[in-house]
Amino acid sequence: MNDGPRVAGVMGWPVEHSRSPIIHRYWLERHGIAGDYIKLPVRPENLERGLRALSALGFAGCNLTLPHKEMALAIVDRVDPLARRIGAINTVVVGADGSLEGRNTDAFGFIENLRAGAPQWRARTGPALVLGAGGGARAAIAALLDEGIPELYLANRGLARADALAEAFGERVRVVSWERRARALAGVTLLVNATSLGMTNAPSLDLPLDLLPPSATVTDLVYVPLMTPLLAAARDRGNPVVDGLGMLMHQGRPGFAAWFGVLPEVTPELRNRVAATLLA
Ligand code: NDP
């Protein structure tokens, strides 16, 4: 590792859309740290060489985004237990000896976002319904189980994927068929959309909210648009809602701390900066 300004980045393919440089550069500026955070476009077939080059190039580490999060598990030297459980790495830390440690900070981002956006919500007070069974859903499920949720209903279009998650995460996770998702809303204290439905240019999430208790919190991992049709419908009927942008910002905090030595905060100014790019 060199002694110059510390550098980190986000490795993905494509990576052009990533908002992570805005987030980390804001924190570098705010904390007066001489460093940088850059986009690293790396094709899937070059992932191993790209990761191995980090140390020689003086990088403190990097974030990983699509399509690298799962593939990196087999490349890094150590995988922390949470990343192993989630089955994906989104943060790589280069050690003093040049070795690579893989972590997953999406679960942290998910729960910190909920804490900040819905302070009244308590995991232990009732069940959650999670829609989706991809990487985002796995992070949300791990976070909710670790937070002490008594029961978690899981609905995914592809039943086999949901069954596999329930098997991996244990008996508190109960699979509900995709067709019965609206009925599973009765009695939940939290609804999580972890599918890509509702995203700009994606089909909408068809989910009548009639059975959703009025006090249940609703959160969406999708953050383009910020106010998804699901969040708008929930807000219109008085449910507390939390958008997905907070998760994106909070998941960056532990990586920044590992690379630059300061655990940064998500501020309204940061939120405004990132939100402005979603409208562009
Ligand atoms: P994956 O590709 O791993 O999973 C996509 C999920 O959406 C699967 O459950 C899939 O179901 C479901 N899905 C896709 N199309 C349809 C459809 N037409 N009908 C029903 N279900 C569908 O993606 P991720 O888990 O990585 O991401 C999901 C969303 O969460 C994305 O919008 C992503 O941007 C967002 N996200 C946001 C984060 C944040 O920080 N806010 C962090 C991570 C993700 P099936 O298994 O049947 O294909």
PDB file of N, CA, C and O in Angstrom, residues 188-232:
ATOM      1  N   VAL A 188     -49.184  -7.493   8.985  1.00  0.00           N
ATOM      2  CA  VAL A 188     -47.743  -7.199   8.974  1.00  0.00           C
ATOM      3  C   VAL A 188     -47.468  -5.810   9.569  1.00  0.00           C
ATOM      4  O   VAL A 188     -48.334  -4.928   9.571  1.00  0.00           O
ATOM      5  N   THR A 189     -46.249  -5.643  10.093  1.00  0.00           N
ATOM      6  CA  THR A 189     -45.849  -4.314  10.579  1.00  0.00           C
ATOM      7  C   THR A 189     -44.893  -3.645   9.597  1.00  0.00           C
ATOM      8  O   THR A 189     -44.556  -2.488   9.752  1.00  0.00           O
ATOM      9  N   LEU A 190     -44.459  -4.430   8.597  1.00  0.00           N
ATOM     10  CA  LEU A 190     -43.514  -3.896   7.610  1.00  0.00           C
ATOM     11  C   LEU A 190     -43.722  -4.582   6.270  1.00  0.00           C
ATOM     12  O   LEU A 190     -43.852  -5.809   6.214  1.00  0.00           O
ATOM     13  N   LEU A 191     -43.737  -3.772   5.202  1.00  0.00           N
ATOM     14  CA  LEU A 191     -43.780  -4.310   3.829  1.00  0.00           C
ATOM     15  C   LEU A 191     -42.534  -3.808   3.106  1.00  0.00           C
ATOM     16  O   LEU A 191     -42.249  -2.610   3.111  1.00  0.00           O
ATOM     17  N   VAL A 192     -41.802  -4.748   2.491  1.00  0.00           N
ATOM     18  CA  VAL A 192     -40.562  -4.399   1.784  1.00  0.00           C
ATOM     19  C   VAL A 192     -40.687  -4.811   0.325  1.00  0.00           C
ATOM     20  O   VAL A 192     -40.897  -5.993   0.042  1.00  0.00           O
ATOM     21  N   ASN A 193     -40.531  -3.865  -0.605  1.00  0.00           N
ATOM     22  CA  ASN A 193     -40.420  -4.273  -2.003  1.00  0.00           C
ATOM     23  C   ASN A 193     -38.949  -4.390  -2.351  1.00  0.00           C
ATOM     24  O   ASN A 193     -38.227  -3.391  -2.420  1.00  0.00           O
ATOM     25  N   ALA A 194     -38.501  -5.627  -2.571  1.00  0.00           N
ATOM     26  CA  ALA A 194     -37.117  -5.863  -2.987  1.00  0.00           C
ATOM     27  C   ALA A 194     -37.098  -6.484  -4.380  1.00  0.00           C
ATOM     28  O   ALA A 194     -36.132  -7.133  -4.767  1.00  0.00           O
ATOM     29  N   THR A 195     -38.180  -6.291  -5.141  1.00  0.00           N
ATOM     30  CA  THR A 195     -38.149  -6.648  -6.563  1.00  0.00           C
ATOM     31  C   THR A 195     -37.762  -5.388  -7.335  1.00  0.00           C
ATOM     32  O   THR A 195     -37.693  -4.298  -6.758  1.00  0.00           O
ATOM     33  N   SER A 196     -37.533  -5.542  -8.622  1.00  0.00           N
ATOM     34  CA  SER A 196     -37.239  -4.356  -9.431  1.00  0.00           C
ATOM     35  C   SER A 196     -38.519  -3.731  -9.989  1.00  0.00           C
ATOM     36  O   SER A 196     -38.462  -2.763 -10.748  1.00  0.00           O
ATOM     37  N   LEU A 197     -39.662  -4.261  -9.603  1.00  0.00           N
ATOM     38  CA  LEU A 197     -40.933  -3.725 -10.095  1.00  0.00           C
ATOM     39  C   LEU A 197     -41.185  -2.337  -9.506  1.00  0.00           C
ATOM     40  O   LEU A 197     -40.942  -2.102  -8.326  1.00  0.00           O
ATOM     41  N   GLY A 198     -41.665  -1.431 -10.371  1.00  0.00           N
ATOM     42  CA  GLY A 198     -41.906  -0.060  -9.911  1.00  0.00           C
ATOM     43  C   GLY A 198     -40.794   0.886 -10.317  1.00  0.00           C
ATOM     44  O   GLY A 198     -40.922   2.106 -10.212  1.00  0.00           O
ATOM     45  N   MET A 199     -39.675   0.301 -10.780  1.00  0.00           N
ATOM     46  CA  MET A 199     -38.579   1.128 -11.288  1.00  0.00           C
ATOM     47  C   MET A 199     -39.007   1.807 -12.582  1.00  0.00           C
ATOM     48  O   MET A 199     -39.808   1.243 -13.330  1.00  0.00           O
ATOM     49  N   THR A 200     -38.443   2.955 -12.855  1.00  0.00           N
ATOM     50  CA  THR A 200     -38.670   3.611 -14.136  1.00  0.00           C
ATOM     51  C   THR A 200     -38.330   2.610 -15.251  1.00  0.00           C
ATOM     52  O   THR A 200     -37.288   1.946 -15.179  1.00  0.00           O
ATOM     53  N   ASN A 201     -39.220   2.489 -16.217  1.00  0.00           N
ATOM     54  CA  ASN A 201     -39.068   1.562 -17.353  1.00  0.00           C
ATOM     55  C   ASN A 201     -39.236   0.084 -17.007  1.00  0.00           C
ATOM     56  O   ASN A 201     -38.973  -0.776 -17.842  1.00  0.00           O
ATOM     57  N   ALA A 202     -39.643  -0.243 -15.783  1.00  0.00           N
ATOM     58  CA  ALA A 202     -39.950  -1.642 -15.433  1.00  0.00           C
ATOM     59  C   ALA A 202     -41.465  -1.737 -15.240  1.00  0.00           C
ATOM     60  O   ALA A 202     -42.127  -0.722 -15.019  1.00  0.00           O
ATOM     61  N   PRO A 203     -42.023  -2.952 -15.321  1.00  0.00           N
ATOM     62  CA  PRO A 203     -43.461  -3.077 -15.060  1.00  0.00           C
ATOM     63  C   PRO A 203     -43.772  -2.632 -13.632  1.00  0.00           C
ATOM     64  O   PRO A 203     -42.882  -2.601 -12.778  1.00  0.00           O
ATOM     65  N   SER A 204     -45.052  -2.289 -13.386  1.00  0.00           N
ATOM     66  CA  SER A 204     -45.384  -1.833 -12.030  1.00  0.00           C
ATOM     67  C   SER A 204     -45.674  -3.035 -11.131  1.00  0.00           C
ATOM     68  O   SER A 204     -45.945  -4.140 -11.602  1.00  0.00           O
ATOM     69  N   LEU A 205     -45.589  -2.798  -9.834  1.00  0.00           N
ATOM     70  CA  LEU A 205     -45.887  -3.840  -8.854  1.00  0.00           C
ATOM     71  C   LEU A 205     -47.393  -3.809  -8.638  1.00  0.00           C
ATOM     72  O   LEU A 205     -47.942  -2.822  -8.191  1.00  0.00           O
ATOM     73  N   ASP A 206     -48.032  -4.914  -8.956  1.00  0.00           N
ATOM     74  CA  ASP A 206     -49.484  -4.959  -8.823  1.00  0.00           C
ATOM     75  C   ASP A 206     -49.793  -5.515  -7.426  1.00  0.00           C
ATOM     76  O   ASP A 206     -49.684  -6.716  -7.203  1.00  0.00           O
ATOM     77  N   LEU A 207     -50.125  -4.616  -6.492  1.00  0.00           N
ATOM     78  CA  LEU A 207     -50.346  -5.062  -5.118  1.00  0.00           C
ATOM     79  C   LEU A 207     -51.401  -4.198  -4.422  1.00  0.00           C
ATOM     80  O   LEU A 207     -51.080  -3.124  -3.889  1.00  0.00           O
ATOM     81  N   PRO A 208     -52.664  -4.650  -4.412  1.00  0.00           N
ATOM     82  CA  PRO A 208     -53.687  -3.900  -3.685  1.00  0.00           C
ATOM     83  C   PRO A 208     -53.346  -3.890  -2.194  1.00  0.00           C
ATOM     84  O   PRO A 208     -53.009  -4.931  -1.629  1.00  0.00           O
ATOM     85  N   LEU A 209     -53.427  -2.703  -1.568  1.00  0.00           N
ATOM     86  CA  LEU A 209     -52.991  -2.568  -0.176  1.00  0.00           C
ATOM     87  C   LEU A 209     -54.127  -2.663   0.840  1.00  0.00           C
ATOM     88  O   LEU A 209     -53.923  -2.377   2.020  1.00  0.00           O
ATOM     89  N   ASP A 210     -55.306  -3.081   0.399  1.00  0.00           N
ATOM     90  CA  ASP A 210     -56.489  -3.070   1.287  1.00  0.00           C
ATOM     91  C   ASP A 210     -56.266  -3.756   2.637  1.00  0.00           C
ATOM     92  O   ASP A 210     -56.775  -3.316   3.647  1.00  0.00           O
ATOM     93  N   LEU A 211     -55.506  -4.839   2.632  1.00  0.00           N
ATOM     94  CA  LEU A 211     -55.330  -5.592   3.884  1.00  0.00           C
ATOM     95  C   LEU A 211     -54.154  -5.105   4.732  1.00  0.00           C
ATOM     96  O   LEU A 211     -53.921  -5.609   5.829  1.00  0.00           O
ATOM     97  N   LEU A 212     -53.422  -4.132   4.220  1.00  0.00           N
ATOM     98  CA  LEU A 212     -52.249  -3.646   4.962  1.00  0.00           C
ATOM     99  C   LEU A 212     -52.702  -2.816   6.168  1.00  0.00           C
ATOM    100  O   LEU A 212     -53.448  -1.843   6.008  1.00  0.00           O
ATOM    101  N   PRO A 213     -52.264  -3.180   7.387  1.00  0.00           N
ATOM    102  CA  PRO A 213     -52.654  -2.378   8.564  1.00  0.00           C
ATOM    103  C   PRO A 213     -52.201  -0.917   8.390  1.00  0.00           C
ATOM    104  O   PRO A 213     -51.121  -0.669   7.853  1.00  0.00           O
ATOM    105  N   PRO A 214     -53.003   0.046   8.870  1.00  0.00           N
ATOM    106  CA  PRO A 214     -52.687   1.466   8.646  1.00  0.00           C
ATOM    107  C   PRO A 214     -51.374   1.913   9.278  1.00  0.00           C
ATOM    108  O   PRO A 214     -50.762   2.857   8.815  1.00  0.00           O
ATOM    109  N   SER A 215     -50.923   1.209  10.311  1.00  0.00           N
ATOM    110  CA  SER A 215     -49.687   1.643  10.969  1.00  0.00           C
ATOM    111  C   SER A 215     -48.443   0.963  10.384  1.00  0.00           C
ATOM    112  O   SER A 215     -47.319   1.268  10.773  1.00  0.00           O
ATOM    113  N   ALA A 216     -48.634   0.031   9.441  1.00  0.00           N
ATOM    114  CA  ALA A 216     -47.485  -0.708   8.907  1.00  0.00           C
ATOM    115  C   ALA A 216     -46.574   0.220   8.095  1.00  0.00           C
ATOM    116  O   ALA A 216     -47.048   1.052   7.318  1.00  0.00           O
ATOM    117  N   THR A 217     -45.273   0.050   8.278  1.00  0.00           N
ATOM    118  CA  THR A 217     -44.287   0.829   7.517  1.00  0.00           C
ATOM    119  C   THR A 217     -44.062   0.153   6.166  1.00  0.00           C
ATOM    120  O   THR A 217     -44.039  -1.074   6.079  1.00  0.00           O
ATOM    121  N   VAL A 218     -43.908   0.982   5.124  1.00  0.00           N
ATOM    122  CA  VAL A 218     -43.671   0.446   3.782  1.00  0.00           C
ATOM    123  C   VAL A 218     -42.351   1.007   3.267  1.00  0.00           C
ATOM    124  O   VAL A 218     -42.133   2.221   3.300  1.00  0.00           O
ATOM    125  N   THR A 219     -41.466   0.112   2.813  1.00  0.00           N
ATOM    126  CA  THR A 219     -40.204   0.583   2.248  1.00  0.00           C
ATOM    127  C   THR A 219     -39.939  -0.094   0.910  1.00  0.00           C
ATOM    128  O   THR A 219     -40.380  -1.213   0.668  1.00  0.00           O
ATOM    129  N   ASP A 220     -39.257   0.637   0.031  1.00  0.00           N
ATOM    130  CA  ASP A 220     -38.986   0.156  -1.317  1.00  0.00           C
ATOM    131  C   ASP A 220     -37.489   0.231  -1.542  1.00  0.00           C
ATOM    132  O   ASP A 220     -36.878   1.256  -1.226  1.00  0.00           O
ATOM    133  N   LEU A 221     -36.892  -0.831  -2.055  1.00  0.00           N
ATOM    134  CA  LEU A 221     -35.463  -0.756  -2.372  1.00  0.00           C
ATOM    135  C   LEU A 221     -35.238   0.045  -3.644  1.00  0.00           C
ATOM    136  O   LEU A 221     -34.175   0.622  -3.852  1.00  0.00           O
ATOM    137  N   VAL A 222     -36.260   0.058  -4.504  1.00  0.00           N
ATOM    138  CA  VAL A 222     -36.166   0.845  -5.741  1.00  0.00           C
ATOM    139  C   VAL A 222     -36.103   2.327  -5.378  1.00  0.00           C
ATOM    140  O   VAL A 222     -36.857   2.783  -4.526  1.00  0.00           O
ATOM    141  N   TYR A 223     -35.160   3.054  -5.991  1.00  0.00           N
ATOM    142  CA  TYR A 223     -35.083   4.492  -5.697  1.00  0.00           C
ATOM    143  C   TYR A 223     -35.125   5.366  -6.959  1.00  0.00           C
ATOM    144  O   TYR A 223     -34.936   6.579  -6.873  1.00  0.00           O
ATOM    145  N   VAL A 224     -35.391   4.749  -8.103  1.00  0.00           N
ATOM    146  CA  VAL A 224     -35.645   5.508  -9.331  1.00  0.00           C
ATOM    147  C   VAL A 224     -36.974   5.033  -9.892  1.00  0.00           C
ATOM    148  O   VAL A 224     -37.028   3.953 -10.461  1.00  0.00           O
ATOM    149  N   PRO A 225     -38.077   5.748  -9.676  1.00  0.00           N
ATOM    150  CA  PRO A 225     -38.169   7.064  -9.044  1.00  0.00           C
ATOM    151  C   PRO A 225     -38.089   6.942  -7.507  1.00  0.00           C
ATOM    152  O   PRO A 225     -38.309   5.863  -6.952  1.00  0.00           O
ATOM    153  N   LEU A 226     -37.839   8.069  -6.882  1.00  0.00           N
ATOM    154  CA  LEU A 226     -37.747   8.121  -5.426  1.00  0.00           C
ATOM    155  C   LEU A 226     -39.076   7.728  -4.785  1.00  0.00           C
ATOM    156  O   LEU A 226     -39.132   6.936  -3.853  1.00  0.00           O
ATOM    157  N   MET A 227     -40.143   8.316  -5.275  1.00  0.00           N
ATOM    158  CA  MET A 227     -41.481   7.978  -4.771  1.00  0.00           C
ATOM    159  C   MET A 227     -42.073   6.973  -5.759  1.00  0.00           C
ATOM    160  O   MET A 227     -42.671   7.335  -6.762  1.00  0.00           O
ATOM    161  N   THR A 228     -41.874   5.700  -5.483  1.00  0.00           N
ATOM    162  CA  THR A 228     -42.384   4.660  -6.381  1.00  0.00           C
ATOM    163  C   THR A 228     -43.912   4.622  -6.271  1.00  0.00           C
ATOM    164  O   THR A 228     -44.478   5.100  -5.273  1.00  0.00           O
ATOM    165  N   PRO A 229     -44.584   4.029  -7.257  1.00  0.00           N
ATOM    166  CA  PRO A 229     -46.044   3.925  -7.156  1.00  0.00           C
ATOM    167  C   PRO A 229     -46.475   3.215  -5.864  1.00  0.00           C
ATOM    168  O   PRO A 229     -47.477   3.590  -5.259  1.00  0.00           O
ATOM    169  N   LEU A 230     -45.709   2.219  -5.405  1.00  0.00           N
ATOM    170  CA  LEU A 230     -46.043   1.538  -4.143  1.00  0.00           C
ATOM    171  C   LEU A 230     -45.976   2.519  -2.973  1.00  0.00           C
ATOM    172  O   LEU A 230     -46.902   2.585  -2.150  1.00  0.00           O
ATOM    173  N   LEU A 231     -44.895   3.271  -2.884  1.00  0.00           N
ATOM    174  CA  LEU A 231     -44.748   4.215  -1.767  1.00  0.00           C
ATOM    175  C   LEU A 231     -45.831   5.296  -1.829  1.00  0.00           C
ATOM    176  O   LEU A 231     -46.391   5.693  -0.798  1.00  0.00           O
ATOM    177  N   ALA A 232     -46.138   5.751  -3.040  1.00  0.00           N
ATOM    178  CA  ALA A 232     -47.170   6.792  -3.181  1.00  0.00           C
ATOM    179  C   ALA A 232     -48.525   6.256  -2.720  1.00  0.00           C
ATOM    180  O   ALA A 232     -49.266   6.943  -1.993  1.00  0.00           O
TER     181      ALA A 232
END
